[in-house]
Every structure is written in C-alpha cells, then in structure tokens.
Coordinates of C-alpha atoms in Angstrom, one line a residue:
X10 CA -28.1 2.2 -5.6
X11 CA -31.2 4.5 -6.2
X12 CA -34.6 2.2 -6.2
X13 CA -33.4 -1.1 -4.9
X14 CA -34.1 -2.1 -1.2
X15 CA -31.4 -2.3 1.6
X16 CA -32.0 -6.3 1.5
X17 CA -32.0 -7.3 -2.2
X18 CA -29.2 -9.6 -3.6
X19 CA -26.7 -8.2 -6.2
X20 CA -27.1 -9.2 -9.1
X21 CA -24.9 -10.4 -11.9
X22 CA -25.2 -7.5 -14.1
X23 CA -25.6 -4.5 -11.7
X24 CA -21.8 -5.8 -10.7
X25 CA -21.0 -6.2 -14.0
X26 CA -22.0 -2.9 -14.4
X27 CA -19.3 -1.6 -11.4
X28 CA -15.9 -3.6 -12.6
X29 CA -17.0 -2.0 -16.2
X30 CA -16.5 1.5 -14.1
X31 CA -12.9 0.2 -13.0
X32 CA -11.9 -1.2 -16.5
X33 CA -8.1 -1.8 -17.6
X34 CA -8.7 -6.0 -17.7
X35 CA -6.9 -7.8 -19.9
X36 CA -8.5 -11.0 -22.0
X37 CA -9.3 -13.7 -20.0
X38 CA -8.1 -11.8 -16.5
X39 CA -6.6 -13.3 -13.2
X40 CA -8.1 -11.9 -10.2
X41 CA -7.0 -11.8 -5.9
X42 CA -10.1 -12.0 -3.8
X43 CA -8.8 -10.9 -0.3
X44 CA -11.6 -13.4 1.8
X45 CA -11.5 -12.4 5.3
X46 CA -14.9 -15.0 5.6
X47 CA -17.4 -12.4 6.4
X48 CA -20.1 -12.1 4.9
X49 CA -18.9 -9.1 2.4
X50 CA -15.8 -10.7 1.3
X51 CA -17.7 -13.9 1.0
X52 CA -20.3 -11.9 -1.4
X53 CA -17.6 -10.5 -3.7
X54 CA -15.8 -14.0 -4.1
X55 CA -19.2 -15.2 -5.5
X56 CA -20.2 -12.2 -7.6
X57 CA -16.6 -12.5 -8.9
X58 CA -16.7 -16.0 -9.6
X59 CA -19.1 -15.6 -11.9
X60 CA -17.7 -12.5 -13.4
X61 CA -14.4 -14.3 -14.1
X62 CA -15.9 -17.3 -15.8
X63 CA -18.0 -14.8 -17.8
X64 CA -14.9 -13.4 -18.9
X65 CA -12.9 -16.7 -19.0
X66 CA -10.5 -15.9 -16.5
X67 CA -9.4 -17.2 -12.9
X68 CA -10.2 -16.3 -9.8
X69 CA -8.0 -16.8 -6.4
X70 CA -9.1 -16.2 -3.2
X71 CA -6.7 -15.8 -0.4
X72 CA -7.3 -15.8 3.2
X73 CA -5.1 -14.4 5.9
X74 CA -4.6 -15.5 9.5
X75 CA -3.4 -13.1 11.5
X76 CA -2.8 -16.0 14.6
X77 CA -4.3 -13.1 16.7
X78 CA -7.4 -15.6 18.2
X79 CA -7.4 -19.2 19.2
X80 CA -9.8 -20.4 16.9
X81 CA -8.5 -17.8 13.4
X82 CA -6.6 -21.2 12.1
X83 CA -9.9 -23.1 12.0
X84 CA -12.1 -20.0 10.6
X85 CA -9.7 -20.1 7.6
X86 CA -9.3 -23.9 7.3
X87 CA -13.7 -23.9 7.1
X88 CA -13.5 -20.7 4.6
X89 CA -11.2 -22.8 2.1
X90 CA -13.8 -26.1 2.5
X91 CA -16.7 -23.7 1.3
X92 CA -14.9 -22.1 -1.5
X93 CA -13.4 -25.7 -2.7
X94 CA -17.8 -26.2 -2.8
X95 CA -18.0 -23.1 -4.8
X96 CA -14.9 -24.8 -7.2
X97 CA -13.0 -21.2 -6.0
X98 CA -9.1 -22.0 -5.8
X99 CA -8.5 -21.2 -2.0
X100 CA -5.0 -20.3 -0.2
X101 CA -4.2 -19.4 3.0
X102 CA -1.5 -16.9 4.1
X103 CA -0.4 -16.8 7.4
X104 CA 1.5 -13.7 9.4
X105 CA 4.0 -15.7 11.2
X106 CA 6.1 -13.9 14.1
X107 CA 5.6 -11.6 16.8
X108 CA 2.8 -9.6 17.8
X109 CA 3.2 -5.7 18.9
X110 CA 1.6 -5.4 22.1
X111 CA 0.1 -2.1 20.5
X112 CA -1.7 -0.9 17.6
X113 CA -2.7 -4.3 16.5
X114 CA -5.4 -3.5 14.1
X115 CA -2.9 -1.1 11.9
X116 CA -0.2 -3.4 12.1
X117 CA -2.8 -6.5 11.0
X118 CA -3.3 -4.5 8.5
X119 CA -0.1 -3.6 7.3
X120 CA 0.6 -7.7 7.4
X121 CA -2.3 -7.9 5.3
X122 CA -1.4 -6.0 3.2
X123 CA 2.0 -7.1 2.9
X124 CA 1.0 -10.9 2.0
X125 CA -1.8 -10.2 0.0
X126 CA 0.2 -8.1 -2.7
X127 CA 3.3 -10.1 -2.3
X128 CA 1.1 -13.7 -3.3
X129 CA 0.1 -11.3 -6.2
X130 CA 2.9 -10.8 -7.1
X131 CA 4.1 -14.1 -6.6
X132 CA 1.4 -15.4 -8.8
X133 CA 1.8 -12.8 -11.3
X134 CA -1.8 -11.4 -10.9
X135 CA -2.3 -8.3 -11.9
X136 CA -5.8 -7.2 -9.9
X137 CA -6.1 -7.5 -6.0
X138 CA -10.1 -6.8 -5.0
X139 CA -11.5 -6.1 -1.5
X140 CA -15.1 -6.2 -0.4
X141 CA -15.5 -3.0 1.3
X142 CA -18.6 -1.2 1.2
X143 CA -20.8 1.8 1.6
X144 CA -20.7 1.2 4.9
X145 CA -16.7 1.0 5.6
X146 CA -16.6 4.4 3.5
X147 CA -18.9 6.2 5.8
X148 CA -17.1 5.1 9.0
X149 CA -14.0 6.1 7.3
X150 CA -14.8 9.5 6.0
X151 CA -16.0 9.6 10.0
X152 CA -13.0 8.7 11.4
X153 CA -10.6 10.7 9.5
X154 CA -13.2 14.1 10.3
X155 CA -12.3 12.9 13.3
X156 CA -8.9 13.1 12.8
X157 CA -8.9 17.0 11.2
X158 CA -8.3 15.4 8.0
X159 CA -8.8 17.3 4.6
X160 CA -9.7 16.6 1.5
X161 CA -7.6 13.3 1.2
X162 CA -9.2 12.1 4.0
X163 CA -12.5 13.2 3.2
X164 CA -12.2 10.9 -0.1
X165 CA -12.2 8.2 2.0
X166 CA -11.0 4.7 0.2
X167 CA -10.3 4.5 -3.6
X168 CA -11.8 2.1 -5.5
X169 CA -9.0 1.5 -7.9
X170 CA -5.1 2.3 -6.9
X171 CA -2.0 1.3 -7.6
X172 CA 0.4 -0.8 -5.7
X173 CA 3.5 -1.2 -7.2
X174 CA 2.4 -3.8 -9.8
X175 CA -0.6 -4.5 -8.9
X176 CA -4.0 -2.8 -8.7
X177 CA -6.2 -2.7 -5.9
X178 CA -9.8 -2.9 -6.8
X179 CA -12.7 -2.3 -4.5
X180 CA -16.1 -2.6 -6.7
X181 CA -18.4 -2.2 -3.8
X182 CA -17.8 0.8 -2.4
X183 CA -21.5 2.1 -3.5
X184 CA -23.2 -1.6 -1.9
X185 CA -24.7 -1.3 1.6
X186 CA -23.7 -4.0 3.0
X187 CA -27.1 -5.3 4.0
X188 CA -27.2 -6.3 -0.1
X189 CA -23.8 -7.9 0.4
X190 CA -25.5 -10.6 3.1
X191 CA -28.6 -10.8 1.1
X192 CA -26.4 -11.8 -1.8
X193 CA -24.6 -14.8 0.5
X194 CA -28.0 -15.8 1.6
X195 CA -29.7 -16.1 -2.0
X196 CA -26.3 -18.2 -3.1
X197 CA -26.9 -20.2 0.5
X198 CA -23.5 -19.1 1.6
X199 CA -22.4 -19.1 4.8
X200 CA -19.4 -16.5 6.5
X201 CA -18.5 -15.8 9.6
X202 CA -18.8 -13.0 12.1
X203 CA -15.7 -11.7 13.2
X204 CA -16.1 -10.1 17.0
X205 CA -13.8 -7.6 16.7
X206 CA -16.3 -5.6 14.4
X207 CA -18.3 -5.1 18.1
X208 CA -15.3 -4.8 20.4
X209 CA -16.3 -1.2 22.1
X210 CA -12.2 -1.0 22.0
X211 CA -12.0 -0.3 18.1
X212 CA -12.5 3.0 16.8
X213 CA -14.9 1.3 13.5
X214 CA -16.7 -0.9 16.3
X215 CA -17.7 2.5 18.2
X216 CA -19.1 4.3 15.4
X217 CA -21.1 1.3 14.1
X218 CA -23.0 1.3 17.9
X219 CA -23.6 4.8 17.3
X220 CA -25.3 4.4 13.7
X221 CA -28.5 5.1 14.0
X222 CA -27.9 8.3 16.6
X223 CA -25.6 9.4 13.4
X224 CA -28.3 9.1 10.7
X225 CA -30.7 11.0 13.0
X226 CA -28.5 13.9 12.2
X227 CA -28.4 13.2 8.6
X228 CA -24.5 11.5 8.4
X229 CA -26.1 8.4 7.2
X230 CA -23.8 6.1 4.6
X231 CA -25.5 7.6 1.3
X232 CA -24.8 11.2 2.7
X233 CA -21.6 10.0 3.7
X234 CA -20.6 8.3 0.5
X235 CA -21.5 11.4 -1.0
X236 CA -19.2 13.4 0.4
X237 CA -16.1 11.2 -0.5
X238 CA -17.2 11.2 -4.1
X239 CA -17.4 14.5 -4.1
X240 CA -14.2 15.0 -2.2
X241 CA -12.3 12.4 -4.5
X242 CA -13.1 14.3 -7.5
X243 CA -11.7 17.9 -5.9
X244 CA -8.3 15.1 -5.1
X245 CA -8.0 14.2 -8.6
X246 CA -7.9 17.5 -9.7
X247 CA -5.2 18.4 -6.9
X248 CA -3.4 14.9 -8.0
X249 CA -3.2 15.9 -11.4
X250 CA -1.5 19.5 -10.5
X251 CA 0.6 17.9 -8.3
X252 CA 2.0 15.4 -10.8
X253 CA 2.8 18.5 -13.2
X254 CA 5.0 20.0 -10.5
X255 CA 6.8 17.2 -9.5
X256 CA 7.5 16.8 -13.3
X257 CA 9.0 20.2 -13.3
X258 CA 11.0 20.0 -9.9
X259 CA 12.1 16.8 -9.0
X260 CA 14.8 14.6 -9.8
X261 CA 14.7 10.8 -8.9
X262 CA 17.8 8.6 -8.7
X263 CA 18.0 5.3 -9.1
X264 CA 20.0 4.9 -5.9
X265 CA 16.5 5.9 -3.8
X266 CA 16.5 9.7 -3.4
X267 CA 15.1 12.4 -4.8
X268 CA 16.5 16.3 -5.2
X269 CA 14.1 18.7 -5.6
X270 CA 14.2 22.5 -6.7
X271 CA 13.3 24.7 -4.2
X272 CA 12.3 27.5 -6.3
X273 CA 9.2 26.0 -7.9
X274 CA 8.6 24.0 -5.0
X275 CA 8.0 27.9 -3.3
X276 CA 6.5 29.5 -6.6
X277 CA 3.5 26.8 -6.1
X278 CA 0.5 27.1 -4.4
X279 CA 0.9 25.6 -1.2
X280 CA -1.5 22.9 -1.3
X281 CA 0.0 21.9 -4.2
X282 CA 3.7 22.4 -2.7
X283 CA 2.8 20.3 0.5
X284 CA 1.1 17.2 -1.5
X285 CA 4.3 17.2 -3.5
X286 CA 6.8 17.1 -0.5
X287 CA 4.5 14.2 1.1
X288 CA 4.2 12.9 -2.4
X289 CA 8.3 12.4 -2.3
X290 CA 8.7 11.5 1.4
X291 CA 5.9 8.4 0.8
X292 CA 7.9 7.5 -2.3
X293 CA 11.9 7.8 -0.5
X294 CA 10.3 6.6 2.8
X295 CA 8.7 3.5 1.3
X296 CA 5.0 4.5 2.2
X297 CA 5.6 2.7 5.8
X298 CA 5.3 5.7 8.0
X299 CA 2.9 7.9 7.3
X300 CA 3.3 11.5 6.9
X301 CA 1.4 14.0 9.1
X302 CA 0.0 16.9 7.8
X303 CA 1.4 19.2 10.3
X304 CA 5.0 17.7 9.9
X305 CA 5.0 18.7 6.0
X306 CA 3.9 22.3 6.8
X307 CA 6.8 22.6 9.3
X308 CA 9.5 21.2 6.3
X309 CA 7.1 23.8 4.0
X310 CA 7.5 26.6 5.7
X311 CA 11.3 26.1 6.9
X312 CA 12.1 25.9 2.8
X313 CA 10.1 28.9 1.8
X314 CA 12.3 30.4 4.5
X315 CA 15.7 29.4 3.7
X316 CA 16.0 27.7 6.7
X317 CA 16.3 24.2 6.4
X318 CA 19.1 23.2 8.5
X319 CA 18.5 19.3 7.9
X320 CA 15.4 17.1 9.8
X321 CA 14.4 13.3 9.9
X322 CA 11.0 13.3 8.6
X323 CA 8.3 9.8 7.9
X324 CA 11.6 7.6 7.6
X325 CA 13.9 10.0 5.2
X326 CA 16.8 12.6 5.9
X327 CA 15.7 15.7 4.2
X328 CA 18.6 18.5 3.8
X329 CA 19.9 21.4 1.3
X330 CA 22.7 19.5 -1.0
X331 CA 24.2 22.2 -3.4
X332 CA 20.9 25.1 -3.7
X333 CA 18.2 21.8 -3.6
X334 CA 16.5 20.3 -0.9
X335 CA 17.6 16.0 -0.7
X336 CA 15.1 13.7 0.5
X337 CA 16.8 10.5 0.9
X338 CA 15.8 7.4 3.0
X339 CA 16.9 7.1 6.8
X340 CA 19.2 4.5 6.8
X341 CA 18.7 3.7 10.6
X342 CA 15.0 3.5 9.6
X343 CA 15.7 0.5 7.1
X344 CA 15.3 -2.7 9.1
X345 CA 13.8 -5.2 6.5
X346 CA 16.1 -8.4 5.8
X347 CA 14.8 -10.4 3.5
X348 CA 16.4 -14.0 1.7
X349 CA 15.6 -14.0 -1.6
X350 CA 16.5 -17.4 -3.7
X351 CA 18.6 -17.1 -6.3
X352 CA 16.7 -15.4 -9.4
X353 CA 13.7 -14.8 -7.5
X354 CA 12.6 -11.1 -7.1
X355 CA 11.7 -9.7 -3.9
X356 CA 10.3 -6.1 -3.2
X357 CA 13.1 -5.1 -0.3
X358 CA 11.9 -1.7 2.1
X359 CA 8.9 -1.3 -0.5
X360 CA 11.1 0.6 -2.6
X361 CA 13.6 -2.0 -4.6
X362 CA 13.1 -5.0 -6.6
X363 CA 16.1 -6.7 -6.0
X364 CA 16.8 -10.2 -7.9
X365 CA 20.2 -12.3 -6.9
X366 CA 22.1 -13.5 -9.7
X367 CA 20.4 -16.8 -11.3
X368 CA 23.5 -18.4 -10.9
X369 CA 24.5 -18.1 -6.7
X370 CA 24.4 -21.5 -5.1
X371 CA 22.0 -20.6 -2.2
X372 CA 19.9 -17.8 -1.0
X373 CA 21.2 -14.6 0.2
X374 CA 19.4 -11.8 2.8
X375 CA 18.7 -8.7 1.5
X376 CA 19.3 -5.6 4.1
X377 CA 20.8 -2.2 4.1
X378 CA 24.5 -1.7 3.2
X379 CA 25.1 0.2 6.8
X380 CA 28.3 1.9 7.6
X381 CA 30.4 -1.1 8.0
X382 CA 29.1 -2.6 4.5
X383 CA 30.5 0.9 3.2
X384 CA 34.2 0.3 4.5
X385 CA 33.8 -3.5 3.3
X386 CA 33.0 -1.5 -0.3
X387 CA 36.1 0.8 0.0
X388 CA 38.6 -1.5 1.5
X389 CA 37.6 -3.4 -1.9
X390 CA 37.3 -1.2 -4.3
X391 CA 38.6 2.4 -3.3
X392 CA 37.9 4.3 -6.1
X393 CA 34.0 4.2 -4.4
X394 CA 35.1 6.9 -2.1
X395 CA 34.9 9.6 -5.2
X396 CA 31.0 8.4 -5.7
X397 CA 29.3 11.5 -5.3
X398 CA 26.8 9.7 -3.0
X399 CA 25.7 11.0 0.4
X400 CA 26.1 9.4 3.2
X401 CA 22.4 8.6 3.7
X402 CA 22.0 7.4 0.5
X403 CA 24.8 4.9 0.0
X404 CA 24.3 3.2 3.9
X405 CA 20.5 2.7 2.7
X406 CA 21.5 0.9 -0.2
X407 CA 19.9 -2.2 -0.7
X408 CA 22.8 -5.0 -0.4
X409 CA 23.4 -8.8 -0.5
X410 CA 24.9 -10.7 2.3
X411 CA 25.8 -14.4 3.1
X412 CA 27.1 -15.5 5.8
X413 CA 27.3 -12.7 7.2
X414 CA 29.9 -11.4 4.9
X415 CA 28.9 -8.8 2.3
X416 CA 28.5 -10.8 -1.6
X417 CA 26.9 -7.7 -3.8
X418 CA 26.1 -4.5 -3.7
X419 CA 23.9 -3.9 -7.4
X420 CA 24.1 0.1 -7.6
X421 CA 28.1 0.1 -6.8
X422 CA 29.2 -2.5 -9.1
X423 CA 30.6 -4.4 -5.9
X424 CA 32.0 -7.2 -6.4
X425 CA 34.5 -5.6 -9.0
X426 CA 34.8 -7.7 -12.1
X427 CA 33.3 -11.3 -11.3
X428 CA 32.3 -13.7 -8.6
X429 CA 33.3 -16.4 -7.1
X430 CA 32.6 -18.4 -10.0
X431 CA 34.6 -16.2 -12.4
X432 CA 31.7 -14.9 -14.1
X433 CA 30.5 -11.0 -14.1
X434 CA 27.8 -10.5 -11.1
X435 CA 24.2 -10.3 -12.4
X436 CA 22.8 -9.4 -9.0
X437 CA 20.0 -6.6 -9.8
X438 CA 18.3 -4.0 -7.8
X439 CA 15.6 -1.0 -9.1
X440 CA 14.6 1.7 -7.4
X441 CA 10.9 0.5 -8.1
X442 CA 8.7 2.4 -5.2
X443 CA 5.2 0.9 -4.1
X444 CA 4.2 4.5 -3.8
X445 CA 5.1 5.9 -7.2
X446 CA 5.4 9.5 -7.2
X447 CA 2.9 10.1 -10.3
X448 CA 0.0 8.5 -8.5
X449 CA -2.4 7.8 -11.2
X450 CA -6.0 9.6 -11.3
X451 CA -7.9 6.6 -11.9
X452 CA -11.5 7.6 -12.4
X453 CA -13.3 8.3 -9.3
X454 CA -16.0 6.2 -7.5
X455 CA -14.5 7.2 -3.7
X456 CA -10.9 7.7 -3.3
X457 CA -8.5 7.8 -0.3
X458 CA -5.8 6.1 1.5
X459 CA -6.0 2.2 1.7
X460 CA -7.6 1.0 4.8
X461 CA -6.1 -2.7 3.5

C-alpha cells in the first residue's frame, strides 16, 4: 500500500476497504478464520473480528493440528485461550491418522484443506478466509517460475475462489507482512513462530533466506505482486474464453463423466483447448491430482490427431466413445470411504454429495461401487446390464455399504422398489464437483491455484 511504512498497523478501514474489493456478503455474515497462530493469521482473526461485529455477524476461528511436532497439541490448545480473551469462538480440528513418509507439506496441506472446508460446511458458513500476504505471493509467483509455470502460475494465489460451497477469501494478499505483526503488536497479541518457515529443507524456507539477494535484482514482493496482478487479469480473460467453449463442447452427466466434442475442442485455439481439457480432468478427477502441463499437450495433440487410443490421465480414463472423447473418473483411483450418518451429507471423492436415507437405522460407508458391487447390482436387478454406462463410469459410482454388504446404489435405483423397511429408498448422491468446470472470474486482486 503506496505511502504507508513496512511497520505500521492495519487499520480498521484500510481492511475494510479490501473485503469491500471481495464483496458477495450476505447481512449479518458468518466467517472461517483458518488460525494457524502465527502472527498473520493471528492479525486477520483480529482485523476480522471487528469487521464482523461491524457488520453484525460471527466470526469462527479454526485451528488445525497436523500431530506432525510434539508440542503442535499445546500450540493450538494456547491459540484457543488467547482467542476465548479476544471473545473469538475457537475450534480445533485435528488430522488424525497416518503420516506419508514423503511430501509432508503438500499432503498437510491437502488435510488442511480438507477439514477446514468440511467444518464449513458443517457449520453452514459460507466464507473461508486465510491470512496470506504479499509476501507468500512473491515466494509463490517464485516458485512456480521455478517450476516453468505459465500464466496460471504466474497469478500466483487468488484472493477469492470457489470451493464447492464455499468461498475462499484471502484479503491480504496486498499486506506485507511486517504490517500484519505490527497489527498483533498494537492489539498486544501474541502468535507463535512456527520453525518450519526456516527449515533450509522447504522450498518457501529457502527463498525467504535468499530475500534480500532477490530484491537486489529487483524481484522484491511489490514487483512480484505486480506481476501476479497483472498475470491474473490475462487468466480471467483466458477463463472467460474457456468457459464459452466448454459451454459449446461438453456434456456433463450426472453419473461423474463428461463427453466432449472433438471438433471444437480442435477448432479452438490451443491455449484455450488445453485449459478446457485440464478444466474437465480437475472436475471428473476430483481436483486431487493435479494435472501437468505437459501431460494435457500429449492428450492435445493425440486428439487433434485422431489418435487417441485410450490413456489414464490425473485420476480419469480418457477414450473415444461413439466420435467424442470420454473423460470419466479412474475407478482404481477412488479410494475414499467415508460413514456418513443417516441424513447427513458428506462430499465423497470431492465430486458427490451423497446423503443416506433419513430413515436407515445406523451409519453406512460411502465407497466406489467396484466390479463386484456391479454383479451384486445385476444379480439384483438384471435389466442394469442394458444401462448404457461404461465400465469406468458405473465401477466409480458412489455407493452405500453396511456390513460389508452393498444397501444403495443412488444413480441405479438399487435397491429395486423399497428397503428393508418397506418404504422406497431416499438415499441421494449429486454429481456436485469441488472444482466446477465454469470456474468463476471473480474480480482480480492476485489469482492462482490454492496454496491452502
């Protein structure tokens, strides 16, 4: 922010001034503060808190512990006691289960991100906002150069994007975060210092040692932050093109999968063609793996050629099914199992909302139908086998299962007729993607990928 020093607080109404930029808030608005402790997060739970109250609304911060250090249990145990003396509601969420010995930051993340929206969800909050700053944005536009990314990755983070239902907001992404700490100090806050964020073996924790060699040679965070503005707004032009196209060539089915029409896919430019197939694969794939750049040209080029013979691709099957090209989900790729309570909804593989039937007695796990759920199905009910549904598609069906024994499948009317109890099954699944295939272009501060 032009004409302010590094070290002054934020004030009430210069952040008043950036959730006005991000708008869509409903009266009296709920709000998610993700509250890692440090001092950023810690900053934007206070300068929220009294933007909420302004607006008469509520305010919920939620703190994960990853269980990845000794002492992470106690952090967010402290972190709840200070915002209880702010009068914040506090929760803590807690990624339970094992560790991969590998990749532990991304997959941290990923659990992050995963209990974050899902308490939003459970909570029915609409708005989900994270405290990074000008600073995160520079390392990230530096990491992805690093990476050969284009102009996606030169956008760096967004500051608003959807997430199935809800919308993740990141206000500060113009705030050095030097203001950020001066803010905690002026409020007499106190956060905590994470020592990751100088562990030599993180990518971020490198780059943030080699600041001031870096601004020397002009890549400084303004000049930086610059560049993903500027980047984002070329993205939301390509978005918007995008989104016409896949309007005009693809079909999405409620059983997961989408056919798409070769012909305009290949009478499109080719950036706009290659956004549009990783655009389809996020949304069939469920976002989880990501797509690589070089890996879309590849399934590109073997269209525009004729020559699609059939490939596994980010978690989907893609193949030519009667003159279009069928992305469908990789049914060996589906391994989430969720139990879902009886009239609770659930978001199963990041692509179905699934609700069992209000009335079941107990809870049932939610997992793919599989091969053998398939013959259950027929032996059932044979008239299935004439469902004009590919393989791929049908064994990545969600399903419902008790026991062991298969109790629903939504999408094939299984059981027949009624239930146990007599009464016609109510079970529900809809193809409801966290990555929609329309992504909105929200207006522009920096935009990107989530770094959640």
């Amino acid at each position: 922010m032009p004409g302010v020093t590094a070290e002054a607080p934020l004030t009430g109404s210069e952040f008043a001034r950036l959730m006005d930029r991000l708008g869509g808030f409903e009266p009296a608005p709920r709000v998610v503060v993700g509250l890692s402790g440090g001092g950023d997060s810690v900053a934007l739970a206070l300068l929220l808190n009294r933007w909420v109250a302004g607006q008469g609304g509520e305010l919920l911060a939620l703190t994960v512990d990853h269980g990845l250090r000794p002492e992470s249990a106690a952090e967010a145990e402290a972190v709840g006691r200070s915002m209880a003396a702010l009068g914040i509601a506090h929760r803590i969420l807690r990624w339970d289960g094992g560790k991969p010995a590998g990749g532990i930051q991304a997959a941290a993340r990923a659990a992050r991100h995963r209990l974050l929206a899902d308490a939003c969800a459970a909570e029915g909050i609409l708005h989900l906002a994270l405290a990074h700053h000008r600073d995160d944005q520079a390392e990230t536009v530096l990491l992805r150069l690093a990476r050969g990314s284009g102009v996606d990755g030169l956008a760096g983070m967004t500051a608003i994007r959807a997430e199935g239902s809800v919308r993740v907001l990141r206000p500060l992404l113009e705030v050095p975060h030097g203001r950020l700490l001066a803010t905690c100090r002026a409020a007499g806050a106190a956060w905590i210092e994470d020592p990751s964020n100088e562990n030599p073996r993180y990518a971020r924790a490198r780059l943030r040692a080699a600041r001031g060699l870096l601004a020397a040679e002009g890549l400084d965070a303004e000049r930086l932050g610059e560049t993903a503005r500027r980047a984002g707004r070329a993205r939301a032009a390509l978005e918007a093109v995008t989104a016409s196209l896949l309007a005009e060539a693809a079909a999405v089915y409620p059983e997961g999968w989408i056919a798409l029409d070769p012909a305009a896919l290949c009478a499109a430019p080719e950036e706009i063609a290659l956004r549009a197939l990783g655009r389809c694969l996020a949304v069939v794939g469920g976002g989880a793996h990501p797509v690589r750049d070089e890996a879309v040209e590849r399934l590109h080029a073997e269209i525009a050629a004729g020559r699609l013979r059939g490939r596994t691709l980010a978690g989907c099957r893609v193949l030519c099914r009667r003159g279009q090209v069928m992305i469908a989900r990789e049914p060996e790729a589906v391994a989430d199992r969720l139990v879902a309570a009886p009239g609770r909804r659930v978001l199963w593989d990041r692509r179905f909302a699934v609700t069992p039937a209000a009335g079941r007695d107990s809870p049932v796990t939610v997992a793919r139908l599989g091969e053998g759920g398939w013959r259950e199905v027929v032996a059932a009910m044979p008239a299935a086998r004439g469902l004009d549904l590919h393989p791929a598609v049908r064994e990545s069906l969600p399903s419902l299962w008790s026991g062991g024994c298969l109790v629903a499948v939504p999408h094939l009317g299984f059981p027949c007729g009624s239930d146990a109890g007599g009464q016609p099954p109510t079970d529900a699944a809809t193809f409801s993607p966290v990555s929609p295939l329309g992504r909105p272009a929200f207006p522009v501060v920096s935009r990107g990928d989530s770094i959640i």
